[in-house]
Coordinates of C-alpha atoms in Angstrom, one line a residue:
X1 CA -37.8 18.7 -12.0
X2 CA -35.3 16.9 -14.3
X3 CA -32.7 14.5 -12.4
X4 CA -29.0 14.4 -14.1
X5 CA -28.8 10.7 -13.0
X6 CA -29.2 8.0 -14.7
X7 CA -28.7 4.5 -12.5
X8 CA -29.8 1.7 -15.3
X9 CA -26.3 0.9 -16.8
X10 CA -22.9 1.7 -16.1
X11 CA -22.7 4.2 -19.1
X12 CA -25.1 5.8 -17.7
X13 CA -23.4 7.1 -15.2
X14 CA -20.9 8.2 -17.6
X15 CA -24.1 10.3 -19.1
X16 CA -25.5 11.4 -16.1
X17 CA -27.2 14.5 -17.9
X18 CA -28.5 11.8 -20.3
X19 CA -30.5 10.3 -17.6
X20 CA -34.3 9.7 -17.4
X21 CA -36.4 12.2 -15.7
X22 CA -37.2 11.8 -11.7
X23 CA -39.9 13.5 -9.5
X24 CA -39.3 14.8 -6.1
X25 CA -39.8 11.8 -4.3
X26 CA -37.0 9.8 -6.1
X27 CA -34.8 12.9 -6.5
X28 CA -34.2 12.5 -2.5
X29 CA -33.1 8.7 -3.0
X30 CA -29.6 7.4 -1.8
X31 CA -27.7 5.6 -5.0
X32 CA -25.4 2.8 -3.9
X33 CA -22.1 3.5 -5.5
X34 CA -20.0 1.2 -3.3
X35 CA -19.3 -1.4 -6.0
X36 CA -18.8 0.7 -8.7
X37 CA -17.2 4.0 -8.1
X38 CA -13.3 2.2 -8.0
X39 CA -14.0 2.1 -11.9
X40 CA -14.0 5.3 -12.6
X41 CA -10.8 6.9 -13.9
X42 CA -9.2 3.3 -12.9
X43 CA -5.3 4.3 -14.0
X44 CA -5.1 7.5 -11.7
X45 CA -6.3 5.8 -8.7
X46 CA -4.5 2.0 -8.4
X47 CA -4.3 1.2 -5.1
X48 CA -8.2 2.5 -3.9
X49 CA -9.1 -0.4 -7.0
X50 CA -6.9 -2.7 -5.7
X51 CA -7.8 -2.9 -2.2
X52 CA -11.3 -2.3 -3.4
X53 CA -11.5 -5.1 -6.1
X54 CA -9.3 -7.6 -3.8
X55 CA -9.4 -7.3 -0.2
X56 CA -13.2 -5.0 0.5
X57 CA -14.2 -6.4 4.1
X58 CA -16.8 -4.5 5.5
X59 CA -17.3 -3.5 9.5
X60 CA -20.2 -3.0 11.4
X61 CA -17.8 -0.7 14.0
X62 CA -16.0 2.5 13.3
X63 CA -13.4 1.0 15.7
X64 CA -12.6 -2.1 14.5
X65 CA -10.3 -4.5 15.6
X66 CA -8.7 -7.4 14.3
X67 CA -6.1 -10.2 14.7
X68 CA -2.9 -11.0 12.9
X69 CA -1.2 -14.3 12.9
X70 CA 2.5 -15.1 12.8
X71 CA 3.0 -19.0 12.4
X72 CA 5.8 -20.9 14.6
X73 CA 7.0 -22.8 11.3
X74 CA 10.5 -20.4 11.3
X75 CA 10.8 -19.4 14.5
X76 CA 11.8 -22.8 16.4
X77 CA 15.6 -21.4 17.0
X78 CA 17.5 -19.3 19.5
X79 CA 21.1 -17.7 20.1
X80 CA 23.8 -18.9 22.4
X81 CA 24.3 -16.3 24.9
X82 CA 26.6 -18.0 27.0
X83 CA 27.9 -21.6 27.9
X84 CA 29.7 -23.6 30.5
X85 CA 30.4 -26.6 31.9
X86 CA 28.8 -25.9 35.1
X87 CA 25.0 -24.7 35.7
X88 CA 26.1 -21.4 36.3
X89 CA 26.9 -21.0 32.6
X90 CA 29.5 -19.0 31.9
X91 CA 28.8 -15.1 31.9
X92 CA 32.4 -13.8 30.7
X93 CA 31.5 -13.1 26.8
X94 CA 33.4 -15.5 25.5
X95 CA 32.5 -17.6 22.7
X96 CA 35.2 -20.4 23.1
X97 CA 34.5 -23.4 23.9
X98 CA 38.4 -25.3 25.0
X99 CA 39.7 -28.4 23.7
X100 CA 37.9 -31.6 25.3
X101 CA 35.0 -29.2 26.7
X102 CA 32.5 -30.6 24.3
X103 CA 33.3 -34.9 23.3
X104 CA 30.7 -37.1 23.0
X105 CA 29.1 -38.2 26.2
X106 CA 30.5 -35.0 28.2
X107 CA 27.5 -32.6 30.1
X108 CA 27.2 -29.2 28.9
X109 CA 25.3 -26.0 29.6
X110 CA 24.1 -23.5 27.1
X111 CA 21.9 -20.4 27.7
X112 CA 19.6 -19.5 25.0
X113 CA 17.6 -16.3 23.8
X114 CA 15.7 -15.5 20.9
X115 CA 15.0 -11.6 18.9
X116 CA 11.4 -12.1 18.9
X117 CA 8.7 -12.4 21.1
X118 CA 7.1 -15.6 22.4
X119 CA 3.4 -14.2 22.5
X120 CA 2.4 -13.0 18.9
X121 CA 6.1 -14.3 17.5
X122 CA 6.6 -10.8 16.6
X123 CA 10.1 -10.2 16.0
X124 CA 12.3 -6.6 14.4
X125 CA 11.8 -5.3 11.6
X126 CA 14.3 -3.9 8.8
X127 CA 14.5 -0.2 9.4
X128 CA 12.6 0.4 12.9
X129 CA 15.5 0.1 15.4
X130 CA 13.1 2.0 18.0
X131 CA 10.5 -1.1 18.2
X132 CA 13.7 -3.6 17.8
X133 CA 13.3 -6.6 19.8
X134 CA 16.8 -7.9 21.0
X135 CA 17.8 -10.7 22.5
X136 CA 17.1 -11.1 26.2
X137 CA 14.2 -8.4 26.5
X138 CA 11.6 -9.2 28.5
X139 CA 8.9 -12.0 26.9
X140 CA 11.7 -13.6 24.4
X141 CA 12.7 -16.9 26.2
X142 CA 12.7 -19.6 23.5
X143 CA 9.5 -21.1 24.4
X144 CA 9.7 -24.7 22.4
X145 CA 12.9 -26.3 24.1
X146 CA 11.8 -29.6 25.5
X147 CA 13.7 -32.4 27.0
X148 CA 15.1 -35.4 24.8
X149 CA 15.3 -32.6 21.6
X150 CA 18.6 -32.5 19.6
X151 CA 20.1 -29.2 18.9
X152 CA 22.5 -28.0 16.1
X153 CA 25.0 -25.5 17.6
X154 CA 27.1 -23.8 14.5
X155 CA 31.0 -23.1 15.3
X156 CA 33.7 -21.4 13.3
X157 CA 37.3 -21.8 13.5
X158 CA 38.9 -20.4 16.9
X159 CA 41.7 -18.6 14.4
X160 CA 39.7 -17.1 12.4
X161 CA 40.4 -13.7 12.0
X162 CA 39.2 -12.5 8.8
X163 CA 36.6 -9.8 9.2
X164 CA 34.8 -11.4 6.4
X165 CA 34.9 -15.0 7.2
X166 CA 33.4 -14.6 11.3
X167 CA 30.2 -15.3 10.0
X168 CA 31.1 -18.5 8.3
X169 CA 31.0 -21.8 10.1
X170 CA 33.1 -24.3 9.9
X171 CA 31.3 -26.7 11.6
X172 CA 28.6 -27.6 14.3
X173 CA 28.0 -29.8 17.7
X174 CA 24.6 -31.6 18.0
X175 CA 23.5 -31.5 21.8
X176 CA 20.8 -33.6 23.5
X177 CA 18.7 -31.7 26.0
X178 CA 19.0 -32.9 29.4
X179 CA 16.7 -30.2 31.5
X180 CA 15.5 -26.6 31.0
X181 CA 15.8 -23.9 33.4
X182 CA 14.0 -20.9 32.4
X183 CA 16.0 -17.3 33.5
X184 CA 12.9 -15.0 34.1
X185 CA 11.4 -15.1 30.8
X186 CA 14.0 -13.5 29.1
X187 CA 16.1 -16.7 28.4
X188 CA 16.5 -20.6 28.6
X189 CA 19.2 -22.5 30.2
X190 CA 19.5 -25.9 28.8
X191 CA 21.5 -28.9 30.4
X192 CA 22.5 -31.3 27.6
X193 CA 24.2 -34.4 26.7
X194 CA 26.7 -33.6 23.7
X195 CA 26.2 -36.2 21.1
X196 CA 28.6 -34.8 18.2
X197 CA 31.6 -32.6 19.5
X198 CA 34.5 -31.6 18.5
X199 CA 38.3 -32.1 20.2
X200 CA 39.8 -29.1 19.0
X201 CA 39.1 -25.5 20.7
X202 CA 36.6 -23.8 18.3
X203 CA 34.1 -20.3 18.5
X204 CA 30.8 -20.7 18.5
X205 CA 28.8 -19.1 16.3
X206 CA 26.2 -17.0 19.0
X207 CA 25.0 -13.5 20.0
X208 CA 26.4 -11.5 22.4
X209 CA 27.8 -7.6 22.9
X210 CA 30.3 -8.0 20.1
X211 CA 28.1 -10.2 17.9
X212 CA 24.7 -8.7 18.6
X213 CA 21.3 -9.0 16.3
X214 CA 19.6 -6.7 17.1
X215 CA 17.5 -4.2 14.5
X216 CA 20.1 -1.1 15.3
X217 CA 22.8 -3.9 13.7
X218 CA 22.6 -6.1 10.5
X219 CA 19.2 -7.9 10.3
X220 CA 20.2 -10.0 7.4
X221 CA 18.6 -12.9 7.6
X222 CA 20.9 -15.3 5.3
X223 CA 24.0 -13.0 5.8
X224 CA 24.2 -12.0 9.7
X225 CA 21.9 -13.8 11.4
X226 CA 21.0 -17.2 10.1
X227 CA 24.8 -18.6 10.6
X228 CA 24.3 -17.7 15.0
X229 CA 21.1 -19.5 15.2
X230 CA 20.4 -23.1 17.0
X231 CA 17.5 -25.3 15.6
X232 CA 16.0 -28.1 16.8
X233 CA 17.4 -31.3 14.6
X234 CA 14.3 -33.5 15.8
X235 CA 14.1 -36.0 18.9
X236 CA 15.6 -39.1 20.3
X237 CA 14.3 -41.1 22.9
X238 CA 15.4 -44.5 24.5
X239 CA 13.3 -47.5 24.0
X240 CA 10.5 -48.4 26.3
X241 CA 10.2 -44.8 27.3
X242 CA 6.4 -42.4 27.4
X243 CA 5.5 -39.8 25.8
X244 CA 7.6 -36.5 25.7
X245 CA 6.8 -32.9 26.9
X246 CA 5.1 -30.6 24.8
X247 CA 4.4 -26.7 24.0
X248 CA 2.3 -24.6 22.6
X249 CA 2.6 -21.2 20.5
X250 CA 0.9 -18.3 21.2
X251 CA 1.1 -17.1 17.2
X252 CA -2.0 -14.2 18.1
X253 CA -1.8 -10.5 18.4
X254 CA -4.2 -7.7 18.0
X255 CA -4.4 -4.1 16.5
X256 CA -7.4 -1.7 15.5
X257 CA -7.8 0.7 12.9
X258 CA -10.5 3.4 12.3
X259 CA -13.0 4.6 9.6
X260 CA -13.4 7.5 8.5
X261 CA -15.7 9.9 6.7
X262 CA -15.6 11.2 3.3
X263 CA -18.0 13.8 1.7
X264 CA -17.8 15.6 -1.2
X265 CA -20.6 18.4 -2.0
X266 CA -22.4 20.1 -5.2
X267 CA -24.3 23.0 -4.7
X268 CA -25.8 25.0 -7.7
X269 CA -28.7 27.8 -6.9
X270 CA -31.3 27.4 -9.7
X271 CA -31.1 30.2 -11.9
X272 CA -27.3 28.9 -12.5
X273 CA -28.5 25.8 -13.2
X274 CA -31.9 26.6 -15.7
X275 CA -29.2 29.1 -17.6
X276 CA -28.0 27.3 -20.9
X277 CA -24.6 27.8 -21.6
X278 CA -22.8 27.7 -25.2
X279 CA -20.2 24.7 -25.0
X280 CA -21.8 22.9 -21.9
X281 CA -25.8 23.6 -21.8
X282 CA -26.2 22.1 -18.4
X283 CA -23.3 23.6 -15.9
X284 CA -24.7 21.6 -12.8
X285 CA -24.0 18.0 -14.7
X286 CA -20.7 18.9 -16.4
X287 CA -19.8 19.4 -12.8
X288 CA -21.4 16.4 -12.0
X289 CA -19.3 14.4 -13.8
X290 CA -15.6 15.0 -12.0
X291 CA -17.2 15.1 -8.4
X292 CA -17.3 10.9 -8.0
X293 CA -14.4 11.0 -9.1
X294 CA -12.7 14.0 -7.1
X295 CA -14.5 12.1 -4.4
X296 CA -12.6 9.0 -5.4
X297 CA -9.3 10.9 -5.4
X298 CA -9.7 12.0 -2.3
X299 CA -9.8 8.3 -0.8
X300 CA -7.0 7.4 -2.7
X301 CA -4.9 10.6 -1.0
X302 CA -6.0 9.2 2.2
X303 CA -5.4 5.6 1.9
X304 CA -2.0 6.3 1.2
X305 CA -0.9 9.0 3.4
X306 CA -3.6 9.4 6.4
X307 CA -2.7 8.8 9.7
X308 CA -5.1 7.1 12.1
X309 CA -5.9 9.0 14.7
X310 CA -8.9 10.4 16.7
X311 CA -8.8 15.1 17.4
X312 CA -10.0 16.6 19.9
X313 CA -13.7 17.1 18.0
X314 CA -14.2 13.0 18.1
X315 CA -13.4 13.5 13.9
X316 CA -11.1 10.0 13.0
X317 CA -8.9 9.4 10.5
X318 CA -8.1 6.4 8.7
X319 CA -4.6 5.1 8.7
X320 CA -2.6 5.0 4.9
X321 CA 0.0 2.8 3.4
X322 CA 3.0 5.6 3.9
X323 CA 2.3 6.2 7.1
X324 CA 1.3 2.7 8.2
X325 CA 4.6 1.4 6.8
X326 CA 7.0 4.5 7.8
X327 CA 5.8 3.8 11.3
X328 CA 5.9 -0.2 11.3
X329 CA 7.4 -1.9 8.4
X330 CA 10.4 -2.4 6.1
X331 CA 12.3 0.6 5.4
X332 CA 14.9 0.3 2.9
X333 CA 17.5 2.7 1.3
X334 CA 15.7 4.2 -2.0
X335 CA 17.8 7.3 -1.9
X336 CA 19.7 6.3 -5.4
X337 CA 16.6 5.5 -7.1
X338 CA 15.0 7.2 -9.9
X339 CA 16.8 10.2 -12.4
X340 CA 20.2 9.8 -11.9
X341 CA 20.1 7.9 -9.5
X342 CA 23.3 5.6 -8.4
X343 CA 21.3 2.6 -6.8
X344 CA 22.3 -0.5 -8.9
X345 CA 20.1 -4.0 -9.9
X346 CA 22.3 -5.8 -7.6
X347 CA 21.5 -2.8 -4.1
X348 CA 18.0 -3.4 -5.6
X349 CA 17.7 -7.3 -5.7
X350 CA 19.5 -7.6 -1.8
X351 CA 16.6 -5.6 -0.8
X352 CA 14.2 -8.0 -2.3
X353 CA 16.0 -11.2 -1.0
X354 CA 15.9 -9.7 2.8
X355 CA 12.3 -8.6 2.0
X356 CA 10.9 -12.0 0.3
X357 CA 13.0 -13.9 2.5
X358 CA 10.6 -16.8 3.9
X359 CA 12.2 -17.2 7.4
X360 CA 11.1 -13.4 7.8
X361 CA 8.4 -12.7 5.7
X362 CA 6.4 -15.7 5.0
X363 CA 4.1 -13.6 2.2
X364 CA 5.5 -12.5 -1.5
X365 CA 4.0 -8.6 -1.7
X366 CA 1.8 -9.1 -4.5
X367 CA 1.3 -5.4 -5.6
X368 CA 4.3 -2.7 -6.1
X369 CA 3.2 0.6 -6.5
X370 CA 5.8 3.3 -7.6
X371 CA 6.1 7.3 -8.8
X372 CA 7.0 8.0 -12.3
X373 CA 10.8 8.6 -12.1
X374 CA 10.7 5.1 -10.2
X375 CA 8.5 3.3 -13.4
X376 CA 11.7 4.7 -15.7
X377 CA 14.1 4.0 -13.8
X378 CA 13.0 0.0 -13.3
X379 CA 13.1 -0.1 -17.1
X380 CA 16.6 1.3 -17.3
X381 CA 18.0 -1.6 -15.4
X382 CA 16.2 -4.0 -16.9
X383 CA 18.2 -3.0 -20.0
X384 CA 15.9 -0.7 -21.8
X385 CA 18.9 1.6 -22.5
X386 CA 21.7 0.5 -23.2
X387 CA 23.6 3.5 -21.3
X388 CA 22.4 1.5 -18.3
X389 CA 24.8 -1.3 -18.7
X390 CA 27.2 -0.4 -16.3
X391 CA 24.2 -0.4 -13.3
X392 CA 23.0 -3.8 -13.9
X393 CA 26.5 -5.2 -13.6
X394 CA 30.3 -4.8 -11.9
X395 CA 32.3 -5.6 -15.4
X396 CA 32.4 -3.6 -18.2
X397 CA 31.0 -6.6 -20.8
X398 CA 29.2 -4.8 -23.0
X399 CA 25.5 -6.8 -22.3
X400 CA 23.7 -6.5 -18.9
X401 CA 22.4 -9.8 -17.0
X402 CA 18.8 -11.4 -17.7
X403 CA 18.2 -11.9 -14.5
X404 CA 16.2 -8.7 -14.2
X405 CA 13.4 -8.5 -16.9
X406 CA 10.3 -6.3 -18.3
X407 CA 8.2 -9.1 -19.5
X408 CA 5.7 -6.4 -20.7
X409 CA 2.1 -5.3 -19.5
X410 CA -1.2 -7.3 -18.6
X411 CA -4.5 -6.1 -17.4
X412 CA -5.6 -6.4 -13.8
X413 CA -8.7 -5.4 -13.0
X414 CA -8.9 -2.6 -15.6
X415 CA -4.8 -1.6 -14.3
X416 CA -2.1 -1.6 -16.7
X417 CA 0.4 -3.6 -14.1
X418 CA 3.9 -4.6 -15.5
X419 CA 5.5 -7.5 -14.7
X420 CA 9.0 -7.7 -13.4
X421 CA 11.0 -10.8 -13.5
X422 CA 13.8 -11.2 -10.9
X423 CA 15.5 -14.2 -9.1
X424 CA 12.9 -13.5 -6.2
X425 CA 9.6 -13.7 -8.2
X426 CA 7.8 -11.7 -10.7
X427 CA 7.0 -8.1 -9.5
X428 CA 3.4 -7.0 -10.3
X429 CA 4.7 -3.2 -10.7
X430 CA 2.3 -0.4 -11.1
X431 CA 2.6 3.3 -11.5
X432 CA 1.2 5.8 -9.1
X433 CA 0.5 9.7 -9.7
X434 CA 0.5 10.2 -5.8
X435 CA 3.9 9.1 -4.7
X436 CA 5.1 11.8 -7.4
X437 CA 6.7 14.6 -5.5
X438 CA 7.1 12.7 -2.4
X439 CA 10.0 11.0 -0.4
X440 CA 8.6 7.5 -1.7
X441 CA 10.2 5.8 -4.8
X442 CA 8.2 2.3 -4.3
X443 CA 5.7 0.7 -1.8
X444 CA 5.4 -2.4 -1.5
X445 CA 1.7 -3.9 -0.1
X446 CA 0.6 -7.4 0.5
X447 CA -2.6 -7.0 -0.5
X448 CA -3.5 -10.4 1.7
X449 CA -2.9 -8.5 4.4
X450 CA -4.7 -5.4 4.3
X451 CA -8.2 -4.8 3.9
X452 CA -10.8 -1.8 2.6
X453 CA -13.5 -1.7 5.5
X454 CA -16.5 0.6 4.7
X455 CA -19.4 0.6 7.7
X456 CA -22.2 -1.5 7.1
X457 CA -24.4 -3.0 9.9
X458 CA -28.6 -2.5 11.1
X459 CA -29.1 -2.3 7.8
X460 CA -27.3 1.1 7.0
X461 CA -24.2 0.8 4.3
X462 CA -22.0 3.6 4.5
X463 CA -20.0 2.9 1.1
X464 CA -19.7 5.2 -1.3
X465 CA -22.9 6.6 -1.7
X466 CA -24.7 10.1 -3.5
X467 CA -27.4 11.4 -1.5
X468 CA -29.1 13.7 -4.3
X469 CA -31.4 16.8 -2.7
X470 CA -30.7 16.7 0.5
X471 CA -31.0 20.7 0.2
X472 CA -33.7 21.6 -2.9
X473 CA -36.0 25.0 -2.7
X474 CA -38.8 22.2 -2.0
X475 CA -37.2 21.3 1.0
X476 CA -35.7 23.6 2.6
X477 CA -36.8 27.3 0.9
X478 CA -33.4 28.1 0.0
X479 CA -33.4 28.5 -3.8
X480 CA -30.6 25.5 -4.6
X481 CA -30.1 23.0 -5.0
X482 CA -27.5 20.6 -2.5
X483 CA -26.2 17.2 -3.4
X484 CA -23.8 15.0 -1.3
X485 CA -21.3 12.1 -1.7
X486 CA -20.7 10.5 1.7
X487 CA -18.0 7.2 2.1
X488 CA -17.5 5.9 5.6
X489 CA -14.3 3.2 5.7
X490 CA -11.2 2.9 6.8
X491 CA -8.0 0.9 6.0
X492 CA -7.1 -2.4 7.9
X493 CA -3.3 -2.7 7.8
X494 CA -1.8 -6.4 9.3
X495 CA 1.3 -7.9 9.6
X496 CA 4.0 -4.9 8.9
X497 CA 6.6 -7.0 8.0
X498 CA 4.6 -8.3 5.4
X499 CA 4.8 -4.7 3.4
X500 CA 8.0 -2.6 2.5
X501 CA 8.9 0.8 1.0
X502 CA 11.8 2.3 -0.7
X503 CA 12.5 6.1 0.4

């Protein structure tokens, strides 16, 4: 019996109905396509060759789990939450601090809180108010206060009534801690010895019910936030004296994901496929052809929009970059992008400094994936029509900025991927059929944080693989003849504030 495949070079299996001829025995083989099938069709498929070329880590459980890491090196700060003079601290809500309250040598009591989490430093994320962490929920007590530290407590004028201006400071006292009294583990009360004051009454820049930070409010990092928080300003210690106190981060947390399993068919009965057509002589491999590459498509689909999950029936599902970033990461406003759409360069590149910023995010996305009407519209502001002038900037000067560039295509890993210059980093931007017709204008994915995980382990690889016969008339009576394309793998999604999407 003639065998459409041919397994000797990669054309070959462009040429399947060119292949050599195989008897029974070898027509029931298993042919490894794990390594090769992402380069079929490349350009209608992008992210299942990413992930696949760039971050393939297999598993030898169905139920994996895994570990993320979020280092300590930005999250050393806190918010004043209240203040006194006494150990009591102050509880009334007001950020004042009175003339002569705070001059060099004088005792004073801050309490501190942080917005993230001390175990697994896991901290809100822009867009998901409903897994916000706010200051003073339970497991945020700023960990790494230790006595003989120096803290920088930013101020603003006490007069200060522009709307605008409240989140500018004007100044800031430098405190040496004293003692540390933790308040359940929700917050930090710190006894220090002030070491720069000031002698006029002034606000202090902290957090509190009328100048919260939590996700339901501004997140900006640089615009809202930044200006309230207290940092550590190093140590100073008097001579003669030991060694000081120290801490240690707990930067771990853990997740799981699933596999999940993929088949695609063929099934021809034998008089179909001995009858010679006119165009096509041999039906069954015409068919062949598309059906690794349906199968591909198929993983693509589900590596962007499955949802992980287990039914009733013990079938799983794999979890995809919509869904996993929907559910868990940045969410911004992509409602005026694309046809006529009204988001400008500037809305555009705000997004991007919040997203990239380092104090938050501590990973540049690496690979943008977009729909079609996306793809245009990034050209347009980047001054490929001229009509698009009055977008890319607030006057009516008849050039647009450079700060926003096409600087033209290059080839990753068989991908046409266009590169996108903007004060924030080049943008590796890439278009994608799928996110046509849906709700999503880009994605943003960090492919260092994400991983392609097929099943392999006791010797059995469940990649991407064609099972060929496993019904034949030999076999099994029935006169046709059954083929099967099986992948077991799942996605491996980290670090959510590490990936974005516009919708």
């Amino acid at each position: 019996m003639a065998d459409v495949f041919g397994m000797e070079t990669y054309s070959d299996v462009q040429s399947w109905n060119n292949g050599p001829l195989k008897d029974t025995g070898d027509l029931r083989r298993k042919y490894n396509f794990g390594d090769r099938v992402s380069e079929l069709a490349i350009a209608q498929d992008p992210f299942f060759r990413f992930v696949s070329q760039v971050a393939k880590k297999p598993t030898d459980d169905p139920e994996f789990k895994f570990t993320e890491q979020r280092h300590s090196y930005h999250k050393r700060y806190a918010y004043v939450t209240a203040h006194g003079a006494s150990s009591s601290v102050s509880s009334t809500g007001d950020a004042t601090i009175a003339a002569g309250a705070v001059d060099e040598g004088d005792t004073y009591y801050f309490k501190m809180g942080s917005d993230y989490k001390s175990s697994g430093n896991i901290s809100s994320i822009y867009g998901q108010s409903a897994s916000a962490v706010d200051v003073g929920d339970a497991g945020t007590a700023p960990a790494f206060f230790l006595p003989d530290q120096v803290i920088k407590i930013n101020y603003r004028d006490e007069n200060e009534s522009v709307a605008a201006d409240l989140l500018i400071p004007t100044g800031y006292i430098l405190a040496k801690i004293l003692s540390v009294t933790a308040v359940s583990n929700t917050h930090q009360i710190l006894k220090t010895e002030i070491v720069k004051g000031v002698a006029t009454a002034q606000d202090l820049m902290w957090a509190s019910a009328s100048a919260p930070v939590s996700a339901t409010y501004d997140l900006s990092v640089a615009g809202n936030l930044e200006p309230k928080r207290c940092y550590v300003v190093g140590s100073a210690h008097a001579q003669g004296s030991g060694y000081p106190e120290s801490w240690k981060d707990q930067p771990f947390s853990t997740a799981f994901g699933l596999t999940q399993i993929f088949k695609t068919a063929m099934a021809m009965d034998n008089t179909t496929r001995a009858t010679v057509l006119k165009y096509e002589p041999n039906e069954f491999a015409r068919i062949w052809r598309t059906k690794l590459i349906e199968h591909k498509f198929d993983i693509e689909q589900a590596l962007l929009f499955g949802s992980q999950g287990t039914d009733n029936g013990g079938t799983q599902y794999t979890e995809g970059a919509v869904s996993f970033i929907t559910n868990y990461g940045n969410i911004f406003d992509g409602s005026g992008i694309g046809g006529t759409g009204t988001k400008s360069q500037d809305d555009f590149l705000d997004d991007m400094s919040e997203f990239l910023d380092p104090r938050y995010n501590n990973a540049n996305a690496t690979l943008f994936m977009c729909s079609t009407d996306t793809y245009n519209w990034m050209h347009k502001l980047s001054g490929y029509f001229s009509a698009n002038v009055q977008k890319v900037a607030d006057s009516s000067a008849s050039l647009g900025r450079a700060d926003f560039s096409i600087a033209g295509r290059k080839n990753v890993y068989g991908l046409d991927v266009t590169q996108v210059f903007t004060p924030y980093g080049a943008m590796n931007l890439v278009r994608n059929i799928h996110l046509d017709g849906t709700d999503v204008k880009i994605l943003a994915i960090n492919m260092s944080q994400c991983a392609y995980r097929p099943l392999v382990g006791n010797g059995l690889n469940r990649d991407t693989a064609v099972y060929v016969g496993v019904q034949t008339l030999e076999n099994s009576g029935v006169d046709r003849r059954v083929d099967l394309i099986q992948t077991e793998a799942g996605m491996e999604w980290r670090m959510p504030e590490a990936h974005a999407v516009w919708k």
